[in-house]
Amino acid sequence: MRMSVFQTYLKLGFFHIFNLQAYDHLVFLLALCAPYVLADWRRVVALVTSFTVGHSLTLALATLGFVQYDVKVIETLIPITILLTCLLNMRQTGRGQERRLDRQRSVLLALPNLLAAIFGLIHGLGFSSYLRELLGRQSRPVLELLAFNLGVELGQLLIVSIILLIGFVVLHLLHAARRDWILVVSGAAAGVAVVLLLGA
């Protein structure tokens, strides 16, 4: 019975993120992955896991009733996290060659992970409204929270895998410049963020 509950919430978490209706979170993941190529998959997994740690924390606290928040504020902050990620991508790309960009990333290895975790705190509050509706009046849904978070993580990993594969095709098969790829993807994500921000 408990395994059935775990599987149910695992699927709910997976399809909550792997869903076009979750386009704000999808666009954030797109912006997060834009500077990286398929060979950087370990770095991307670390980034996504940092993001998951952040959103798991606030998702649990909000779902269990320890944190209260204004939904409108979170709806405004989510596109801001996307926009800031895009601007950071563009700023780093504008500093010079890819070699220098890669060297900066190796020196400041913890910074992108820290930002991903901080932005995850905000996105976790966005997830919590949906999860609380599912849980109803359950007071200690520990198993459900664990399964839902794991499902979200699996969904995110699948999404970033698709993004990296598309990037591989564009960069290696279509021979696009990496700088152009980063700017186009980040610019598109920033455009979506601005639309979301204006509609918040």
Short mmCIF file of C-alpha atoms in Angstrom, two decimals:
data_model
loop_
_atom_site.label_atom_id
_atom_site.label_comp_id
_atom_site.label_asym_id
_atom_site.label_seq_id
_atom_site.Cartn_x
_atom_site.Cartn_y
_atom_site.Cartn_z
CA MET A 1 0.00 0.00 0.00
CA ARG A 2 2.75 2.44 1.02
CA MET A 3 4.77 1.52 -2.09
CA SER A 4 1.69 2.29 -4.16
CA VAL A 5 1.50 5.73 -2.53
CA PHE A 6 5.22 6.24 -3.19
CA GLN A 7 4.84 5.31 -6.86
CA THR A 8 1.80 7.54 -7.23
CA TYR A 9 3.58 10.62 -5.89
CA LEU A 10 6.74 9.75 -7.79
CA LYS A 11 4.74 9.88 -11.02
CA LEU A 12 2.96 13.05 -9.94
CA GLY A 13 6.30 14.77 -9.30
CA PHE A 14 7.74 13.55 -12.60
CA PHE A 15 4.80 14.68 -14.69
CA HIS A 16 4.42 17.92 -12.77
CA ILE A 17 7.81 19.04 -14.11
CA PHE A 18 7.82 17.05 -17.37
CA ASN A 19 4.77 18.90 -18.59
CA LEU A 20 4.26 21.86 -20.92
CA GLN A 21 2.05 23.50 -18.30
CA ALA A 22 5.17 23.81 -16.14
CA TYR A 23 6.71 26.02 -18.82
CA ASP A 24 8.13 28.51 -16.31
CA HIS A 25 10.23 25.78 -14.70
CA LEU A 26 11.12 24.33 -18.11
CA VAL A 27 12.35 27.72 -19.29
CA PHE A 28 14.43 28.08 -16.12
CA LEU A 29 16.08 24.71 -16.79
CA LEU A 30 16.71 25.80 -20.38
CA ALA A 31 18.44 28.96 -19.18
CA LEU A 32 20.38 27.02 -16.55
CA CYS A 33 21.73 24.57 -19.16
CA ALA A 34 22.38 27.07 -21.96
CA PRO A 35 26.12 27.59 -21.26
CA TYR A 36 26.88 23.87 -21.11
CA VAL A 37 27.52 21.16 -23.69
CA LEU A 38 26.99 17.40 -23.53
CA ALA A 39 30.53 16.84 -22.24
CA ASP A 40 29.62 19.00 -19.21
CA TRP A 41 26.86 16.62 -18.12
CA ARG A 42 28.38 16.10 -14.67
CA ARG A 43 28.31 19.85 -14.03
CA VAL A 44 24.71 20.00 -15.23
CA VAL A 45 23.67 17.13 -12.94
CA ALA A 46 25.33 18.98 -10.04
CA LEU A 47 23.44 22.16 -10.94
CA VAL A 48 20.11 20.37 -11.20
CA THR A 49 20.73 18.59 -7.90
CA SER A 50 21.56 21.93 -6.23
CA PHE A 51 18.31 23.31 -7.59
CA THR A 52 16.47 20.24 -6.27
CA VAL A 53 17.98 20.65 -2.79
CA GLY A 54 16.71 24.22 -2.72
CA HIS A 55 13.20 23.53 -3.92
CA SER A 56 12.89 20.37 -1.79
CA LEU A 57 13.55 22.41 1.34
CA THR A 58 10.93 25.10 0.73
CA LEU A 59 8.49 22.59 -0.77
CA ALA A 60 8.63 20.55 2.45
CA LEU A 61 8.44 23.58 4.75
CA ALA A 62 5.52 25.13 2.86
CA THR A 63 3.63 21.85 2.49
CA LEU A 64 4.00 21.07 6.20
CA GLY A 65 2.80 24.57 7.07
CA PHE A 66 6.05 25.97 8.50
CA VAL A 67 6.34 28.66 5.83
CA GLN A 68 3.64 31.07 4.69
CA TYR A 69 4.02 33.06 1.49
CA ASP A 70 2.21 35.29 -0.95
CA VAL A 71 1.50 33.36 -4.16
CA LYS A 72 1.60 36.58 -6.17
CA VAL A 73 5.11 37.37 -4.93
CA ILE A 74 6.35 33.89 -5.90
CA GLU A 75 4.75 34.21 -9.35
CA THR A 76 6.77 37.41 -9.77
CA LEU A 77 10.02 35.99 -8.38
CA ILE A 78 10.07 32.88 -10.60
CA PRO A 79 10.46 34.80 -13.90
CA ILE A 80 13.02 37.04 -12.16
CA THR A 81 15.14 33.94 -11.44
CA ILE A 82 14.93 33.02 -15.14
CA LEU A 83 15.86 36.54 -16.21
CA LEU A 84 18.83 36.73 -13.83
CA THR A 85 20.11 33.35 -15.05
CA CYS A 86 19.87 34.53 -18.68
CA LEU A 87 21.62 37.81 -17.93
CA LEU A 88 24.43 35.95 -16.15
CA ASN A 89 24.83 33.69 -19.19
CA MET A 90 25.01 36.68 -21.54
CA ARG A 91 27.40 38.59 -19.31
CA GLN A 92 29.84 35.68 -19.08
CA THR A 93 29.64 35.04 -22.81
CA GLY A 94 30.28 38.68 -23.58
CA ARG A 95 33.57 38.66 -21.68
CA GLY A 96 35.48 36.83 -24.36
CA GLN A 97 36.34 33.45 -25.73
CA GLU A 98 34.82 30.16 -24.59
CA ARG A 99 38.18 29.17 -23.10
CA ARG A 100 38.04 32.08 -20.71
CA LEU A 101 34.40 31.28 -19.89
CA ASP A 102 35.34 27.69 -19.06
CA ARG A 103 38.28 28.84 -16.91
CA GLN A 104 36.01 31.17 -14.92
CA ARG A 105 33.58 28.33 -14.34
CA SER A 106 36.34 26.08 -13.04
CA VAL A 107 37.49 28.77 -10.60
CA LEU A 108 33.99 29.76 -9.48
CA LEU A 109 32.68 26.22 -9.43
CA ALA A 110 30.47 26.73 -6.40
CA LEU A 111 28.80 29.97 -7.55
CA PRO A 112 26.42 28.51 -10.18
CA ASN A 113 25.46 25.72 -7.77
CA LEU A 114 24.78 28.25 -5.01
CA LEU A 115 22.61 30.35 -7.31
CA ALA A 116 20.73 27.25 -8.49
CA ALA A 117 20.04 26.28 -4.87
CA ILE A 118 18.86 29.81 -3.98
CA PHE A 119 16.60 29.97 -7.03
CA GLY A 120 15.37 26.48 -6.11
CA LEU A 121 14.10 27.87 -2.80
CA ILE A 122 11.78 30.16 -4.77
CA HIS A 123 10.64 27.51 -7.24
CA GLY A 124 9.90 25.09 -4.39
CA LEU A 125 7.26 27.48 -3.09
CA GLY A 126 5.76 27.47 -6.57
CA PHE A 127 5.54 23.65 -6.46
CA SER A 128 3.99 23.61 -2.98
CA SER A 129 0.58 25.00 -3.94
CA TYR A 130 0.04 22.07 -6.31
CA LEU A 131 1.27 19.49 -3.80
CA ARG A 132 -0.88 20.83 -0.96
CA GLU A 133 -3.96 20.50 -3.15
CA LEU A 134 -3.06 16.85 -3.76
CA LEU A 135 -2.38 16.05 -0.12
CA GLY A 136 -5.51 17.64 1.29
CA ARG A 137 -5.41 17.58 5.09
CA GLN A 138 -2.58 15.12 5.63
CA SER A 139 -0.42 16.53 8.42
CA ARG A 140 2.83 14.51 8.00
CA PRO A 141 3.14 13.47 4.37
CA VAL A 142 6.83 12.51 4.62
CA LEU A 143 6.68 9.61 2.16
CA GLU A 144 4.64 11.67 -0.30
CA LEU A 145 7.10 14.57 -0.10
CA LEU A 146 10.06 12.28 -0.68
CA ALA A 147 8.43 10.59 -3.66
CA PHE A 148 7.26 13.87 -5.20
CA ASN A 149 10.72 15.45 -4.91
CA LEU A 150 12.35 12.38 -6.40
CA GLY A 151 9.89 12.47 -9.27
CA VAL A 152 10.63 16.13 -9.91
CA GLU A 153 14.37 15.38 -9.90
CA LEU A 154 13.95 12.55 -12.42
CA GLY A 155 11.82 14.78 -14.63
CA GLN A 156 14.40 17.55 -14.49
CA LEU A 157 17.22 15.19 -15.39
CA LEU A 158 15.27 13.99 -18.42
CA ILE A 159 14.56 17.57 -19.50
CA VAL A 160 18.19 18.67 -19.22
CA SER A 161 19.28 15.53 -21.09
CA ILE A 162 17.01 16.56 -23.97
CA ILE A 163 18.37 20.12 -23.86
CA LEU A 164 21.98 18.90 -23.94
CA LEU A 165 21.22 16.55 -26.83
CA ILE A 166 19.59 19.36 -28.81
CA GLY A 167 22.65 21.50 -28.06
CA PHE A 168 24.90 18.70 -29.31
CA VAL A 169 22.98 18.54 -32.60
CA VAL A 170 23.06 22.32 -33.05
CA LEU A 171 26.74 22.71 -32.16
CA HIS A 172 28.27 19.60 -33.72
CA LEU A 173 25.97 18.59 -36.55
CA LEU A 174 24.77 22.03 -37.63
CA HIS A 175 28.13 23.62 -36.68
CA ALA A 176 26.68 26.60 -34.85
CA ALA A 177 29.04 28.66 -32.69
CA ARG A 178 28.77 27.94 -28.99
CA ARG A 179 28.58 31.66 -28.20
CA ASP A 180 25.66 32.07 -30.60
CA TRP A 181 23.86 29.08 -29.08
CA ILE A 182 24.19 30.53 -25.57
CA LEU A 183 23.01 33.97 -26.65
CA VAL A 184 20.04 32.70 -28.67
CA VAL A 185 18.84 30.26 -26.00
CA SER A 186 19.36 32.75 -23.17
CA GLY A 187 17.71 35.52 -25.19
CA ALA A 188 14.66 33.34 -25.91
CA ALA A 189 14.38 32.31 -22.26
CA ALA A 190 14.75 35.93 -21.16
CA GLY A 191 11.96 36.93 -23.55
CA VAL A 192 9.63 34.35 -21.99
CA ALA A 193 10.64 35.57 -18.52
CA VAL A 194 9.77 39.16 -19.42
CA VAL A 195 6.34 38.06 -20.70
CA LEU A 196 5.74 36.11 -17.49
CA LEU A 197 6.90 39.07 -15.41
CA LEU A 198 4.54 41.46 -17.17
CA GLY A 199 1.68 39.03 -16.69
CA ALA A 200 2.42 38.32 -13.02
#
